[in-house]
């Protein structure tokens, strides 16, 4: 059996298993979603959001793209974030990067990658913002890891810039924003403990959207 055919066999087994533990599992699933998390991660096939967190269907709204970016003018991620905050009322927004990220690696190399150039330029912008720190790291592997982390941090900042998040957070103190790194060599998730409150205070002067000020 090919892997393609296997997928449908796996699906049938999954349905049977779910029904065995909860006869009405799919009836409940069809009634609607109430996810607590919005997860923004990389498209990399090795980083499986639900599997590595044990999150069940209905608990996590997921957006994935190359190198887990939230570019300022990207309608796709912006729509996901808008919907997750304004309609699904998520309590946590996670931007999850990972070491050995091909997108980050590509952005670190001097190459013309055609259609990918504008997308990867977002990562080169992160490098430019943190050039002094990154260039001081002589070990290339460590510099690569650090760019993965800084990219997650800057994508969190991009969420913080958005009016929909500022309005919700200043009124309700939610959703919280978290930066995570998945280390595929150990399988472990690391919380970068982003101080989004401090970032908001720092950038509010520039990205002033007329929302209430944080004191
Ligand atoms: Co990646």
Coordinates of N, CA and C in Angstrom, one line a residue, residues 14 32 43 48 50 60-61 63 70 84 104 120 142 155 164-165 172 200 210:
X14 N -8.8 6.1 12.7 CA -8.9 7.2 13.6 C -10.4 7.5 14.0
X32 N -19.3 23.2 16.5 CA -18.6 24.5 16.5 C -17.2 24.4 17.2
X43 N 5.7 25.9 8.3 CA 5.1 24.8 7.5 C 5.9 23.6 7.5
X48 N 4.9 19.4 14.2 CA 3.4 19.1 14.2 C 2.8 19.7 15.4
X50 N -0.3 20.0 16.8 CA -1.2 19.3 17.7 C -0.5 18.1 18.3
X60 N -7.2 24.4 19.2 CA -6.2 25.2 18.7 C -6.5 25.7 17.2
X61 N -6.5 27.0 17.0 CA -6.7 27.6 15.7 C -5.3 27.7 15.1
X63 N -2.3 28.5 12.1 CA -1.8 29.1 10.9 C -0.4 28.8 10.7
X70 N 4.6 36.9 10.4 CA 3.4 37.7 10.5 C 3.8 39.0 9.8
X84 N -9.3 35.1 15.0 CA -9.1 34.4 16.2 C -9.3 35.3 17.5
X104 N 14.8 30.2 7.6 CA 15.7 31.1 8.2 C 17.1 30.9 7.6
X120 N 11.3 36.1 2.2 CA 12.5 35.9 3.0 C 13.1 37.2 3.5
X142 N 25.4 28.8 16.1 CA 24.7 29.5 17.2 C 24.0 30.8 16.7
X155 N 8.2 38.5 15.2 CA 6.8 38.2 14.7 C 5.8 38.5 15.8
X164 N -6.3 45.1 16.4 CA -7.2 44.1 16.9 C -6.7 43.6 18.2
X165 N -5.4 43.3 18.3 CA -4.8 42.8 19.5 C -4.7 43.9 20.6
X172 N -9.3 43.7 27.9 CA -9.6 42.5 28.5 C -8.4 41.7 29.1
X200 N 4.9 46.3 24.3 CA 3.8 47.3 23.9 C 4.1 48.7 24.4
X210 N -4.4 55.0 18.6 CA -5.4 55.8 19.2 C -6.2 54.9 20.2

